[in-house]
């Protein structure tokens, strides 16, 4: 076998051997040069942002201030491909980067005329020159040929053609067919007509004399000349050519779209180096809402309210459909380039629905559960309602729909702040996570930092049966896992409350409007009237709005109800007016029961009426109502008895309201009449059990700094039970004064640690300590 092979090689002609060896050597040399001097096709393109329907919404210049937009392979239509190849390189698909025939022809013509009259550059060679521009010399032409072969070695023909269409110059700072198509013709390459394709194809060879927008008639005549050549070569159908010749050339330099600038800058920063970013935005919705927000903000401008923002989420996908970060991006005076959607602001009352939902899931409350809305002091924290009024005994439903502050603080105190904080951290409230060790009860009234993005995403969970997912800003985002923020049952109860129309935060102009959208919504106003929020949702969308000043300047007229809600309603009417989408269904795990209207608990034998309330079986409290207590009293109702002093005869059992100490204080302070328990039998020697007085001022373990030059005193006050008539105050174990229930008095404290004791006329006692220091201010 080996002899046959040797014999075969001996019989090969010597010239053929040298030829084969020469080609092999050239290949080895090329391979080594390709490794040592690799072709660099890493091009810095302009970043462009598309909407979900592939409409261009924003573009950014490349690092070298060029409009160099990336043309994708599917955007290169057959017509565009045929026109370019016919004009620039008819044998593009038949050569390997270099056309020897064209080179010989060009060399002959150039030598014959003594000057350069024709070129031999293929499309591949032009790409090589565009990638690495150099002066036109014969040595550089050889390098260009080498680069062309490299390109052919590493890339397909279609990829090389794509590179050419991305880099070909069109004058000024415009490079690539997509840039020229968008800027001069206002459309993407895939939508170009044959006439427009041919018009663009002739520009790169003469970008100075054929300047679109200035020399259109001349360009049109040149275009038609090439169209006739195409017709002669039967490149396109005759009818298509005739139509293209008659087609006007409406070309001029346009501005690249600048829609959704805040989100576009955000996406460009998040995806550095991306040539094309497909956002989740709805193009028509974005334009429409931008106009609504801008017009709405202009109407508020002369009230010194200078900005407004809006975020719209599609609930099913969690995709962001509209993103308006300020009323006017180009208004530098009022911070238009600030992205208000990401700005950390005080949320006002917007966290209350989540709080009540968590409390429902913990079995602490139901919608008809009652809580006292009266002056409250919790370790020195004394919340007040937005209107400065108190409403006494109210239901959770009423407290949420009227956005009462005291009930919310009470429920948070019962739940514990840390539970709410952990829920918010779970759903990516960044500032909450950062400040978690410094937050307390005030957070439910706005004493924390949140963003519109975080809040709107949270409310989108209410529209998705309590399930939270991260927002999607681009169409190709990977879906994230769901977090159960609330149960289906508690979410439905919260939504049922938030859809009620009998509430104070319904704007006056909309109270009787036929155009009131069917949504669940909640407003919020921050301390100092710096932020006005209104966030709402229906089955299809969740919309978040904020109105105010980026400077943080407060405005007396600013409130969520009167300034942010009208914008919210306008947005909903614009995107989902008279929506036929079905409303939320009652979850299977939710039931009804009769409860006492006084407490929201299961009626006892003493409850005279009942109302229907939602509850979650196995979760909601089954406690029986105790709003009435039976007390033995004398026949003339002058004294009351306990079990120790109750006579065998000569008494009656009477029903009295079982009021908390704070409710009694509220009634007494506001002269509200209520049924009081008669004074206890003075001859009774038993030490009474029950709740001792609650000292509301001063605050236990607090430090008090008093001015030595001012006669400053400290107030003493407490809450006492319904059966108490007298309160006795002691300072450092020395009797100070006896007063009537709920009467406030003042005293001059000694310096240092001071023990304060409060006893009622039943012998029940409570002690606290404070620390006093006198200083000169």
Coordinates of C-alpha atoms in Angstrom, one line a residue, residues 8 21 48 140 147 151 160 217 241 311 328 442 447 457 476 489 493 537 540 548 562 565 578 598 636 690 700 718 766:
X8 CA 1.4 8.0 -7.0
X21 CA 2.7 23.6 -2.1
X48 CA -32.0 52.6 20.5
X140 CA -3.6 50.2 2.2
X147 CA -9.1 42.2 5.7
X151 CA -14.1 38.9 6.9
X160 CA -21.0 41.0 5.8
X217 CA -34.9 67.1 -6.8
X241 CA -40.4 50.5 -11.0
X311 CA -46.6 54.8 36.2
X328 CA -41.7 67.9 31.2
X442 CA -45.0 56.7 62.4
X447 CA -42.6 58.4 58.4
X457 CA -45.9 47.5 42.3
X476 CA -37.4 39.7 27.2
X489 CA -59.2 36.5 51.1
X493 CA -61.6 42.5 51.6
X537 CA -56.2 49.4 40.2
X540 CA -56.3 45.0 34.0
X548 CA -45.9 67.9 44.0
X562 CA -57.8 66.9 45.5
X565 CA -56.8 61.6 42.4
X578 CA -65.9 51.6 30.4
X598 CA -70.4 47.9 68.3
X636 CA -81.9 53.8 93.4
X690 CA -59.1 45.2 86.7
X700 CA -42.2 56.5 81.0
X718 CA -54.1 59.4 82.6
X766 CA -49.4 52.3 88.1

